[in-house]
GROMACS .gro file of C-alpha atoms in nm:
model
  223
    1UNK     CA    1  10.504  10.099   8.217
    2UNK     CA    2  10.869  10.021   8.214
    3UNK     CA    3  11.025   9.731   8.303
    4UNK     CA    4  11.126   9.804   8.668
    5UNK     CA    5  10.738   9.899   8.717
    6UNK     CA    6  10.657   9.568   8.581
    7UNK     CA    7  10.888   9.388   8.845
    8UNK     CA    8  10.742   9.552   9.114
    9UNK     CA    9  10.364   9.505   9.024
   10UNK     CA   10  10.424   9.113   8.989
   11UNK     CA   11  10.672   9.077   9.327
   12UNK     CA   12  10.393   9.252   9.505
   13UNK     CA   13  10.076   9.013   9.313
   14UNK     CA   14  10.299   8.732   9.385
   15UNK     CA   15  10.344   8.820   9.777
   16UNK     CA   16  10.025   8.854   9.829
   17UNK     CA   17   9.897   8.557   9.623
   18UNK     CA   18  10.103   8.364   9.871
   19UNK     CA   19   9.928   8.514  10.138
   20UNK     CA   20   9.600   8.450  10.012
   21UNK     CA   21   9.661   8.068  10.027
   22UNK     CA   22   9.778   8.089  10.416
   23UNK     CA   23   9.562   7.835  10.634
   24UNK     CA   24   9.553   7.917  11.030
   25UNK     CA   25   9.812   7.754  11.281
   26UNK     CA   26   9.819   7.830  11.655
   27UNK     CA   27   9.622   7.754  11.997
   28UNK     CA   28   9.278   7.841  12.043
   29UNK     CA   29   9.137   7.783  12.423
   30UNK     CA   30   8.757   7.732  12.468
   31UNK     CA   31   8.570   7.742  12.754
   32UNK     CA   32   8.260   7.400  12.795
   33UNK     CA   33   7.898   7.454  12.972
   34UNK     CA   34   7.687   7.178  12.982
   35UNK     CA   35   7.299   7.106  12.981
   36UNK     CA   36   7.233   6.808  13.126
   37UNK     CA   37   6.904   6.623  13.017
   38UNK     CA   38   6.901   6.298  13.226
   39UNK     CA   39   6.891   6.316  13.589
   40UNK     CA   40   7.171   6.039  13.595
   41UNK     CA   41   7.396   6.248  13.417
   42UNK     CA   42   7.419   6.549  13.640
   43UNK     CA   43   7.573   6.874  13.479
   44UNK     CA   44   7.889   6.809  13.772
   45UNK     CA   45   7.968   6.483  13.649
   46UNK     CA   46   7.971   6.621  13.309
   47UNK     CA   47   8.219   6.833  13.408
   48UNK     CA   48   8.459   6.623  13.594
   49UNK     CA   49   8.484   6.372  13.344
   50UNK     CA   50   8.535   6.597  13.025
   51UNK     CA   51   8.623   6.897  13.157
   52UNK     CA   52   8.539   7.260  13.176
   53UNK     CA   53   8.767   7.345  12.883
   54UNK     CA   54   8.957   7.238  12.651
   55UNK     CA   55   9.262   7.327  12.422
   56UNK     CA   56   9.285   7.278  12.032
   57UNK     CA   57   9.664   7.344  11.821
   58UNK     CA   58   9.587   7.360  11.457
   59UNK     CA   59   9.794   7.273  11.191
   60UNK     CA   60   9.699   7.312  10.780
   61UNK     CA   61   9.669   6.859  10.749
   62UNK     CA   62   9.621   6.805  11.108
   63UNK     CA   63   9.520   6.942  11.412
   64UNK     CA   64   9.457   6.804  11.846
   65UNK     CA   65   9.204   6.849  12.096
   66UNK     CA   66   9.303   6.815  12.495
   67UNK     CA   67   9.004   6.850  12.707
   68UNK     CA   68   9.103   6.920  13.054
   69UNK     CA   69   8.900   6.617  13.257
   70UNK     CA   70   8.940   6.546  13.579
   71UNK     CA   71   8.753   6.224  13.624
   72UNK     CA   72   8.843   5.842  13.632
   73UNK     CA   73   9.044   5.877  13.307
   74UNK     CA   74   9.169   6.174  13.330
   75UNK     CA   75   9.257   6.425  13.090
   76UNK     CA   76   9.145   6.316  12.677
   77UNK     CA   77   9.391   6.374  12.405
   78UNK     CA   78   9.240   6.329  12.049
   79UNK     CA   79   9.485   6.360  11.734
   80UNK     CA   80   9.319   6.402  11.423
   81UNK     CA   81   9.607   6.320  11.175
   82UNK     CA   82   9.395   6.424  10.802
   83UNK     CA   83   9.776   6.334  10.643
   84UNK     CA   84   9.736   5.975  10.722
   85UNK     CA   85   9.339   5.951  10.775
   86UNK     CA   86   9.332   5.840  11.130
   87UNK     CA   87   9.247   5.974  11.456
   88UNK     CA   88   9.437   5.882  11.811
   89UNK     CA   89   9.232   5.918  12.146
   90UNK     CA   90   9.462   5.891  12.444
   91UNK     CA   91   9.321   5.949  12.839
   92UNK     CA   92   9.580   6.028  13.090
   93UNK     CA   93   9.513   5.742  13.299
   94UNK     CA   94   9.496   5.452  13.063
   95UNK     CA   95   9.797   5.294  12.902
   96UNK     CA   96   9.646   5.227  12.561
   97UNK     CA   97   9.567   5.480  12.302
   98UNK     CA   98   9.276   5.398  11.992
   99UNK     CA   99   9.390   5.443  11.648
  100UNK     CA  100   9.059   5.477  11.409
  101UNK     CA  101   9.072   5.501  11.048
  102UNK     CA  102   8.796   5.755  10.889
  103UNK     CA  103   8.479   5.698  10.771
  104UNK     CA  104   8.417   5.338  10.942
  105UNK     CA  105   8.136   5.497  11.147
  106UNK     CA  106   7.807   5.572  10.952
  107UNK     CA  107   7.544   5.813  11.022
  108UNK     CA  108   7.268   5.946  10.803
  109UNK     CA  109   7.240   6.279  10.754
  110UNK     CA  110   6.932   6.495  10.875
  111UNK     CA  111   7.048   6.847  10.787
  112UNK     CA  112   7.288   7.055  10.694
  113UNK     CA  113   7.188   7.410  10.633
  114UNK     CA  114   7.374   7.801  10.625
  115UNK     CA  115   7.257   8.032  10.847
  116UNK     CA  116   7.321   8.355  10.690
  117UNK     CA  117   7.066   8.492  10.905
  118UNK     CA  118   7.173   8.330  11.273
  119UNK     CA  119   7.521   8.516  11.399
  120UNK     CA  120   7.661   8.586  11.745
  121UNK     CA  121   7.920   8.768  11.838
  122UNK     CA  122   8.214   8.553  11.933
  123UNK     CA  123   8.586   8.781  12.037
  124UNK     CA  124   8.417   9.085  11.925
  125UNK     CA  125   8.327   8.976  11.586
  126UNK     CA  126   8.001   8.875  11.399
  127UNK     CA  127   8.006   8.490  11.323
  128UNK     CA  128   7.769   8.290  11.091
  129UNK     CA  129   7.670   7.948  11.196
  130UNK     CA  130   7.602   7.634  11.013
  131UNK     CA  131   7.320   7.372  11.176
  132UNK     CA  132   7.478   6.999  11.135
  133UNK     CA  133   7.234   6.681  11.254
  134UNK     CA  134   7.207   6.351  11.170
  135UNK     CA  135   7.171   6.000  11.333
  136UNK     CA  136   7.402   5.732  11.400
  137UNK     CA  137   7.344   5.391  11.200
  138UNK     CA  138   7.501   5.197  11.477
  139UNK     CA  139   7.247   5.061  11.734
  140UNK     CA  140   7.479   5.071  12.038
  141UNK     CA  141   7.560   5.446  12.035
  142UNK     CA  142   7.562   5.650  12.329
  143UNK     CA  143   7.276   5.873  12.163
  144UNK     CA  144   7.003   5.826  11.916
  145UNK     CA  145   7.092   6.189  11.723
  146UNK     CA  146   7.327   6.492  11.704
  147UNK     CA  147   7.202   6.799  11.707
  148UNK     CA  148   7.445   7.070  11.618
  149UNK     CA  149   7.531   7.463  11.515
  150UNK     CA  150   7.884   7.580  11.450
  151UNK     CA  151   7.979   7.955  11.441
  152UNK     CA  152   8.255   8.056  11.242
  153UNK     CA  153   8.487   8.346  11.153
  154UNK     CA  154   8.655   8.292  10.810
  155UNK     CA  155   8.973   8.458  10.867
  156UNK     CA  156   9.045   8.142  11.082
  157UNK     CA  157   9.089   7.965  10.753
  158UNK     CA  158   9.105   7.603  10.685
  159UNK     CA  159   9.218   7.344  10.384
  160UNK     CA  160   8.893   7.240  10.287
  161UNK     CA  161   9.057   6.965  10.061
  162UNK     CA  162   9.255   6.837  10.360
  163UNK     CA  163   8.915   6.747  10.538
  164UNK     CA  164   8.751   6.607  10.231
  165UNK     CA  165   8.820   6.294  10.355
  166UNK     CA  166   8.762   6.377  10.710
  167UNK     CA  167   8.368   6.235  10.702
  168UNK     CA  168   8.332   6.148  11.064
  169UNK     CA  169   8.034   6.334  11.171
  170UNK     CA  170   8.017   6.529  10.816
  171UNK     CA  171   8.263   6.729  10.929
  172UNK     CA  172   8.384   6.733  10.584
  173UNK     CA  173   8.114   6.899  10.483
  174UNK     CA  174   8.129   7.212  10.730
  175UNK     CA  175   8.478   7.284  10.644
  176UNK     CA  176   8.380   7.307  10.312
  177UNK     CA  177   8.112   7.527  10.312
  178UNK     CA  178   8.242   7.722  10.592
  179UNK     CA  179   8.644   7.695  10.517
  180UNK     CA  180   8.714   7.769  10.822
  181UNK     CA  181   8.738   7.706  11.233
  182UNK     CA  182   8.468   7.612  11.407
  183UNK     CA  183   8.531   7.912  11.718
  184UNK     CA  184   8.147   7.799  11.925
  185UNK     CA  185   8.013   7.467  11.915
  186UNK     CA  186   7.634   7.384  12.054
  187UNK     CA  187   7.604   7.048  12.047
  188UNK     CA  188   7.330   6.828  12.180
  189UNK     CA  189   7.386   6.457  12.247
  190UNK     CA  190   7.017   6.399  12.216
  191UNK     CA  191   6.843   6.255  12.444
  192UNK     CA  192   7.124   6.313  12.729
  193UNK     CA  193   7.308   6.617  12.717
  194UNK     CA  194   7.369   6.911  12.540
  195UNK     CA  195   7.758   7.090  12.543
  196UNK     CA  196   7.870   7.446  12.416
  197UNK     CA  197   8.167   7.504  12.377
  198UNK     CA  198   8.332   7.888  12.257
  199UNK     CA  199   8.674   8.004  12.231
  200UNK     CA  200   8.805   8.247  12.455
  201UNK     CA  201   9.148   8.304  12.304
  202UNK     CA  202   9.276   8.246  11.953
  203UNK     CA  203   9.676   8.285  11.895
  204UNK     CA  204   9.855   8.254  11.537
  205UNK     CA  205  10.184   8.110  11.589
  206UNK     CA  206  10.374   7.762  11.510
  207UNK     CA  207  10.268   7.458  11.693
  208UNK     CA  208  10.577   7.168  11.669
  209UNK     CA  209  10.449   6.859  11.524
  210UNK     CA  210  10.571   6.677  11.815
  211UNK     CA  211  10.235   6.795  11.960
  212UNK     CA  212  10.023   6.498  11.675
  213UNK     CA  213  10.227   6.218  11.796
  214UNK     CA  214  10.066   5.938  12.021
  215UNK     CA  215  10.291   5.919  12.284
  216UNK     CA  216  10.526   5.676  12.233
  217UNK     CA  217  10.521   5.489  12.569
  218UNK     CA  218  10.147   5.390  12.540
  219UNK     CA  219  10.020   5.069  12.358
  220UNK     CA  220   9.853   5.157  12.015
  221UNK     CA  221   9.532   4.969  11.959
  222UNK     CA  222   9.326   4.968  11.628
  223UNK     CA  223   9.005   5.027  11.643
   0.00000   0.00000   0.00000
């Protein structure tokens, strides 16, 4: 092979080495249905206060979630910032927006298992799932467990060393056995509620950072 061959072979490994590392950035839209299991927690108020869908922008060390409420509070912005190790929740309506550092809430874990076995199709595609519970340590949550299964589609790739840090809810632990999205989320807020959420549109594309800033005319508050 001469030398010219040579250059071409290792421009073209390179390239697509390069490739091979990309992690996903763009919108994804899901739409939310809700089970309600408490008869004073009706599925409408469910839906008024958090919405009927929600938008995510993704970014390789951080990514946002705005779920499109139309309650009390409005609509809830939450800024997951895995650069700095601290999530921002903002509402619309209130003037104050909650800083929390990772990791400060603990839960023990139930299970986590791989379903190899359990796919649905999700945007035409086949999608494994992983189940997720555990239980929260502190007394005065909202629910006594979490019951959850994620579907995923691995070409929607994710840093799984970004999130390693990112325990809240062991969510460290999906993204690194699934490296990737989560694209349908069935979640039960056991005993009151159950949510799924599934993406109806996925789009590659940049997202400006200006998007993972708390705005800058609300009061920060540590949590």
């Amino acid at each position: 092979m001469n030398k010219i061959k040579i250059s071409v072979v290792l421009i073209i490994f390179y390239a697509f080495s390069l490739n091979a590392q990309d992690f996903f950035e763009g919108e994804l839209n899901y739409k939310i249905e809700y089970q309600s299991n408490n008869e004073s927690l009706p599925t409408s108020m469910l839906e008024r206060e958090f919405g009927t869908s929600f938008t995510a922008y993704v970014k390789e060390d951080r990514y946002a979630m705005i779920y499109h409420g139309k309650g009390q509070q409005g609509w809830m912005k939450i800024i997951v910032r895995l650069d700095e190790g601290y999530s921002y929740t903002e509402f619309e309506k209130l003037d104050t927006i909650t800083k929390s550092k990772f990791g400060t809430k603990k839960n023990d874990l139930i299970k986590f298992e791989r379903n190899q076995n359990d796919k649905k199709i999700i945007l035409g595609e086949k999608c494994e799932s992983i189940t997720l519970q555990y239980k929260p340590k502190d007394s005065l949550s909202f629910f006594t467990e979490m019951r959850g299964k994620y579907f995923f589609n691995p070409k929607y790739k994710l840093n799984a060393k970004r999130y390693s840090e990112y325990t809240d809810g062991f969510w460290n632990l999906f993204v690194k056995e699934s490296n990737a999205i989560s694209i349908r989320n069935e979640t039960e807020y056991f005993p009151l509620f159950k949510s799924i959420e599934e993406v109806t549109s996925i789009e590659e594309k940049n997202i400006d950072k200006a998007v993972f800033e708390p705005n800058p005319n609300k009061t920060l508050k540590t949590d």
